[in-house]
Coordinates of C-alpha atoms and ligand atoms in Angstrom, one line a residue:
M1 CA 2.1 -0.2 -19.2
A2 CA 4.4 1.0 -16.3
G3 CA 2.7 2.7 -13.3
T4 CA 3.8 6.1 -11.9
A5 CA 5.1 4.3 -8.8
T6 CA 6.9 1.3 -7.7
M7 CA 5.4 -1.1 -5.1
I8 CA 8.3 -2.4 -2.8
T9 CA 7.8 -5.6 -0.9
V10 CA 10.1 -6.7 1.7
A11 CA 10.6 -10.5 2.7
P12 CA 12.9 -10.5 5.5
T13 CA 13.1 -13.9 7.0
G14 CA 12.1 -16.8 4.8
A15 CA 12.3 -20.5 6.1
E16 CA 15.6 -21.6 5.0
L17 CA 18.3 -19.6 6.9
D18 CA 19.9 -20.2 10.1
K19 CA 19.8 -17.6 12.6
S20 CA 23.1 -18.7 13.8
A21 CA 24.6 -18.2 10.6
V22 CA 23.0 -15.1 9.9
P23 CA 22.6 -13.0 12.9
A24 CA 20.8 -9.8 11.1
L25 CA 18.1 -12.4 10.2
P26 CA 14.8 -11.3 12.2
V27 CA 13.2 -14.5 13.8
T28 CA 11.4 -12.8 17.1
L29 CA 8.1 -11.1 17.1
E30 CA 10.2 -8.1 18.2
E31 CA 12.8 -8.4 15.7
L32 CA 10.2 -8.8 13.0
V33 CA 8.1 -5.6 14.3
T34 CA 11.3 -3.6 14.2
T35 CA 12.3 -4.6 11.2
A36 CA 8.9 -4.0 9.5
K37 CA 8.8 -0.5 10.7
E38 CA 12.4 0.3 9.4
C39 CA 11.4 -1.2 6.1
Q40 CA 8.2 0.9 6.0
Q41 CA 10.3 3.9 6.8
A42 CA 12.4 3.0 3.7
G43 CA 9.8 2.6 1.3
A44 CA 8.2 -0.9 1.7
A45 CA 4.4 -1.3 1.1
I46 CA 4.0 -5.0 1.7
I47 CA 5.8 -7.3 4.0
H48 CA 6.0 -11.2 3.1
V49 CA 6.0 -13.0 6.4
H50 CA 7.5 -16.3 7.4
I51 CA 7.7 -16.7 11.4
R52 CA 10.0 -18.7 13.4
D53 CA 9.3 -20.8 16.6
G54 CA 11.3 -20.2 20.1
D55 CA 14.1 -22.1 18.8
A56 CA 14.3 -19.8 15.8
Q57 CA 12.9 -22.8 13.4
P58 CA 10.5 -22.2 10.8
T59 CA 6.7 -22.9 12.1
L60 CA 3.3 -22.5 10.9
D61 CA 1.8 -22.3 14.1
I62 CA -1.5 -20.6 13.9
T63 CA -1.3 -18.9 17.4
R64 CA 2.0 -17.2 16.4
L65 CA 0.7 -16.2 13.1
T66 CA -2.4 -14.7 14.5
D67 CA -0.3 -12.8 16.8
T68 CA 2.2 -11.8 14.1
V69 CA -0.6 -10.4 11.8
H70 CA -2.2 -8.2 14.8
A71 CA 1.3 -6.9 15.9
L72 CA 2.3 -6.0 12.3
R73 CA -0.8 -4.1 11.7
E74 CA -0.6 -2.4 15.2
A75 CA 2.9 -1.2 14.4
T76 CA 2.7 -0.5 10.8
D77 CA 0.7 0.2 7.8
L78 CA 2.3 -2.4 5.5
I79 CA 0.1 -4.8 3.8
V80 CA 0.8 -8.1 5.9
Q81 CA 1.1 -11.2 3.5
L82 CA 1.6 -14.4 5.1
S83 CA 3.7 -17.2 3.2
T84 CA 1.7 -20.1 2.3
G85 CA 4.8 -21.9 1.2
G86 CA 6.5 -22.2 4.4
A87 CA 9.5 -24.6 4.5
V88 CA 9.7 -27.6 2.1
T89 CA 8.9 -29.9 4.9
D90 CA 5.5 -28.1 5.8
P91 CA 2.5 -30.5 4.9
Y92 CA -0.2 -29.2 2.8
E93 CA -2.8 -29.1 5.6
R94 CA -0.9 -26.6 7.6
R95 CA -0.1 -24.4 4.8
L96 CA -4.0 -23.9 4.0
A97 CA -4.4 -23.4 7.7
V98 CA -2.2 -20.3 7.4
L99 CA -5.2 -18.4 6.0
D100 CA -7.1 -18.7 9.3
A101 CA -4.9 -16.2 11.0
R102 CA -6.7 -14.0 8.6
P103 CA -3.8 -11.9 7.0
D104 CA -4.3 -9.0 4.4
G105 CA -2.8 -11.2 1.8
C106 CA -1.0 -14.6 1.0
S107 CA 1.7 -16.0 -1.2
L108 CA 0.2 -19.1 -3.7
T109 CA 2.7 -20.6 -5.6
C110 CA 1.6 -21.6 -9.0
G111 CA 3.3 -25.3 -9.3
T112 CA 6.0 -27.3 -7.8
V113 CA 9.8 -26.7 -8.6
N114 CA 13.2 -28.0 -7.9
F115 CA 14.4 -26.0 -5.0
G116 CA 18.0 -26.5 -4.6
D117 CA 18.5 -30.3 -3.3
D118 CA 14.7 -30.0 -2.1
V119 CA 11.4 -29.9 -4.1
F120 CA 8.7 -27.3 -3.2
M121 CA 5.6 -29.1 -3.6
N122 CA 2.6 -27.1 -5.1
P123 CA 0.5 -29.9 -7.0
W124 CA -2.7 -28.6 -9.1
P125 CA -5.2 -29.9 -6.4
F126 CA -3.5 -28.1 -3.6
M127 CA -3.3 -25.0 -5.6
C128 CA -6.9 -25.2 -6.2
E129 CA -7.8 -25.6 -2.6
L130 CA -5.8 -22.7 -1.5
Y131 CA -7.2 -20.4 -4.0
V132 CA -10.8 -21.2 -3.4
K133 CA -10.1 -20.5 0.4
T134 CA -8.4 -17.1 -0.3
Q135 CA -11.7 -16.2 -2.1
E136 CA -14.0 -17.7 0.8
L137 CA -12.0 -15.9 3.4
G138 CA -11.2 -12.8 1.7
V139 CA -7.4 -12.8 1.6
V140 CA -5.7 -11.2 -1.4
P141 CA -3.6 -13.8 -3.2
E142 CA -0.1 -13.0 -4.8
F143 CA 0.8 -15.7 -7.3
E144 CA 4.4 -16.7 -7.1
L145 CA 6.0 -17.9 -10.4
F146 CA 9.4 -19.7 -10.2
D147 CA 9.1 -21.1 -13.6
M148 CA 7.5 -20.7 -17.1
G149 CA 5.1 -23.7 -16.4
H150 CA 3.8 -21.8 -13.6
V151 CA 2.4 -18.8 -15.8
A152 CA 0.4 -21.6 -17.6
S153 CA -0.9 -22.9 -14.5
L154 CA -1.9 -19.5 -13.4
H155 CA -4.0 -18.7 -16.4
R156 CA -5.5 -22.1 -15.7
L157 CA -6.4 -21.5 -12.0
L158 CA -7.9 -18.0 -13.1
D159 CA -9.9 -19.7 -16.0
K160 CA -11.2 -22.3 -13.7
F161 CA -12.0 -20.1 -10.6
G162 CA -12.2 -16.5 -11.7
A163 CA -10.8 -13.5 -10.3
P164 CA -9.0 -13.4 -6.9
F165 CA -10.5 -11.6 -4.0
G166 CA -9.7 -8.0 -4.4
G167 CA -10.3 -8.2 -8.1
H168 CA -6.7 -7.5 -9.5
V169 CA -4.1 -10.1 -10.4
H170 CA -0.7 -9.5 -9.1
C171 CA 2.1 -11.8 -9.6
D172 CA 5.8 -12.1 -8.0
L173 CA 8.6 -13.5 -10.5
V174 CA 11.0 -15.5 -8.1
M175 CA 14.1 -15.7 -10.3
G176 CA 17.3 -17.7 -10.0
V177 CA 16.4 -20.4 -7.7
P178 CA 18.6 -23.4 -8.7
G179 CA 15.8 -25.4 -10.5
G180 CA 13.5 -22.5 -11.6
M181 CA 13.7 -19.9 -14.2
A182 CA 16.9 -18.1 -14.7
G183 CA 17.3 -14.7 -12.9
D184 CA 18.4 -12.7 -15.9
A185 CA 16.6 -9.9 -18.1
A186 CA 15.9 -12.0 -21.2
T187 CA 13.8 -14.6 -18.8
L188 CA 12.3 -11.7 -17.1
V189 CA 10.9 -10.2 -20.5
Q190 CA 9.5 -13.6 -21.6
A191 CA 7.8 -14.4 -18.5
V192 CA 6.2 -10.8 -18.2
A193 CA 4.9 -11.4 -21.9
A194 CA 3.1 -14.5 -20.8
L195 CA 1.2 -13.0 -17.7
P196 CA -2.6 -12.5 -17.8
E197 CA -3.9 -9.4 -19.4
G198 CA -4.1 -6.4 -16.9
A199 CA -1.8 -8.3 -14.2
T200 CA 0.6 -6.3 -12.2
W201 CA 4.0 -8.0 -11.1
S202 CA 7.0 -7.8 -9.2
A203 CA 10.3 -9.6 -9.4
T204 CA 12.9 -10.9 -7.1
G205 CA 16.1 -12.5 -7.8
V206 CA 17.5 -14.7 -5.6
G207 CA 21.4 -14.9 -4.4
R208 CA 23.6 -13.2 -7.0
T209 CA 20.6 -12.3 -9.4
A210 CA 19.1 -9.8 -7.0
V211 CA 20.6 -6.7 -8.7
P212 CA 20.1 -7.6 -12.2
V213 CA 16.5 -8.7 -11.9
M214 CA 16.1 -5.7 -10.0
L215 CA 17.2 -3.4 -12.6
A216 CA 15.7 -5.5 -15.4
A217 CA 12.3 -5.1 -13.3
L218 CA 12.5 -1.4 -13.1
A219 CA 13.3 -1.3 -16.9
A220 CA 10.3 -3.3 -17.8
G221 CA 7.9 -1.3 -15.6
G222 CA 7.6 -3.9 -12.7
D223 CA 7.3 -3.7 -8.8
L224 CA 10.1 -5.1 -6.8
R225 CA 10.5 -7.7 -3.7
V226 CA 13.8 -7.6 -2.0
G227 CA 14.7 -9.0 1.4
M228 CA 16.9 -11.8 3.5
E229 CA 14.7 -14.3 2.4
D230 CA 16.2 -13.9 -1.1
T231 CA 19.7 -12.7 -0.6
I232 CA 22.1 -12.2 2.1
T233 CA 24.9 -10.6 0.3
F234 CA 24.6 -6.9 -0.5
S235 CA 27.5 -6.7 -2.8
R236 CA 30.5 -9.0 -3.2
G237 CA 32.0 -10.1 0.1
R238 CA 29.8 -7.5 1.9
P239 CA 26.8 -9.4 3.8
V240 CA 23.6 -7.9 4.4
A241 CA 23.3 -5.7 7.6
S242 CA 19.7 -5.4 7.8
N243 CA 16.4 -5.8 5.4
A244 CA 16.0 -1.9 5.5
E245 CA 19.1 -1.5 3.6
L246 CA 17.9 -3.7 0.8
V247 CA 14.5 -1.4 0.9
E248 CA 16.6 1.6 0.8
R249 CA 18.6 0.5 -2.3
A250 CA 15.4 -0.9 -4.0
A251 CA 13.8 2.7 -3.2
K252 CA 16.8 4.7 -4.4
L253 CA 16.8 2.6 -7.6
A254 CA 13.0 3.2 -8.2
D255 CA 13.6 6.9 -7.6
L256 CA 16.3 6.8 -10.2
A257 CA 13.8 5.0 -12.6
Q258 CA 11.3 7.9 -11.8
R259 CA 8.8 5.7 -10.3
P260 CA 9.2 6.2 -6.5
A261 CA 8.2 3.8 -4.0
M262 CA 4.3 3.4 -3.5
S263 CA 3.0 4.0 0.0
P264 CA 1.1 1.2 1.6
D265 CA -2.2 2.9 0.9
A266 CA -1.6 3.4 -2.7
A267 CA -0.7 -0.6 -2.7
R268 CA -3.9 -1.5 -1.1
A269 CA -5.9 0.3 -3.6
M270 CA -4.1 -1.2 -6.5
L271 CA -4.3 -4.7 -4.9
G272 CA -8.0 -4.4 -3.9
V273 CA -6.8 -5.1 -0.4
P274 CA -9.2 -3.8 2.4
D275 CA -8.1 -1.2 4.9
R276 CA -8.0 -3.4 8.2
H277 CA -5.3 -1.2 9.9
S278 CA -7.9 0.1 12.6
D279 CA -9.2 -3.6 12.9
A280 CA -6.5 -5.1 14.5
G281 CA -8.4 -7.3 16.9
R282 CA -10.4 -8.9 13.9
Ligands
KMH1 N1 10.4 -21.5 1.5 C1 10.1 -21.7 0.1 C2 10.1 -23.5 0.2 C3 6.4 -18.7 -0.2 O1 6.8 -18.0 0.8 O2 5.3 -18.6 -0.8 C4 8.8 -21.3 -0.5 C5 8.5 -20.0 -0.2 C6 7.6 -19.3 -1.0 O3 9.3 -19.0 0.4
ZN2 ZN1 8.5 -16.9 1.1

């Protein structure tokens, strides 16, 4: 059943885009913190974080990740969710080590998927190791589902290892990736029907599927993820100017759907994320 509010996640950067081609992309810590503040103001409750190095290239450097977690906690109330997907070239050990930065949450992709011309690798043993580490370190996972087979693997993971830290299962349907499930209403309904009982879910449509997936998710009672990681075109021929305008549009549509944007505190309560905002030096 649909809740009374819509949890909005912003994914501002990703690992695939070049700063030189997309100047509005936040790549420095300063740009990321500014973006996070604007997006919280616009209605976001969670930030899904990929970081870049001094050359604006994707990195999983643990010092930078830890500094990023602290800076975002200091400057905002957002739930800080680090990506464990990284870039398609990142080795498993470094992706596992992301949790040592002690974020509130992390992404956990439930299977391998073709990803454009690349392959995003998430074999079963890696998924298991990552999931057990989230339970040990007290990091709330969000299950990223790019394909229907990923839903089956999520069931398998929960059957084998039990409930996630926080006690609540929350999934994100990542739709419209070339190689994954289609970004349309029929596919969304089918995927949602297969989710574990009691799970909540958000959806994001990549590229031109962003708006149809957002409307379908609202109609079906889901939450939303938006951001430049997933789309850099606001409307036909008009590049995205900032992550905040994507969050603003999502919040406006959530209002129209009569499920306004959820606060970060309410999202924490729903997901079982401990309040660590005052504990920035953890
Ligand atoms: N960059 C993609 C290969 C995640 O953050 O967990 C994987 C990704 C998923 O973005
Ligand atoms: Zn990501």
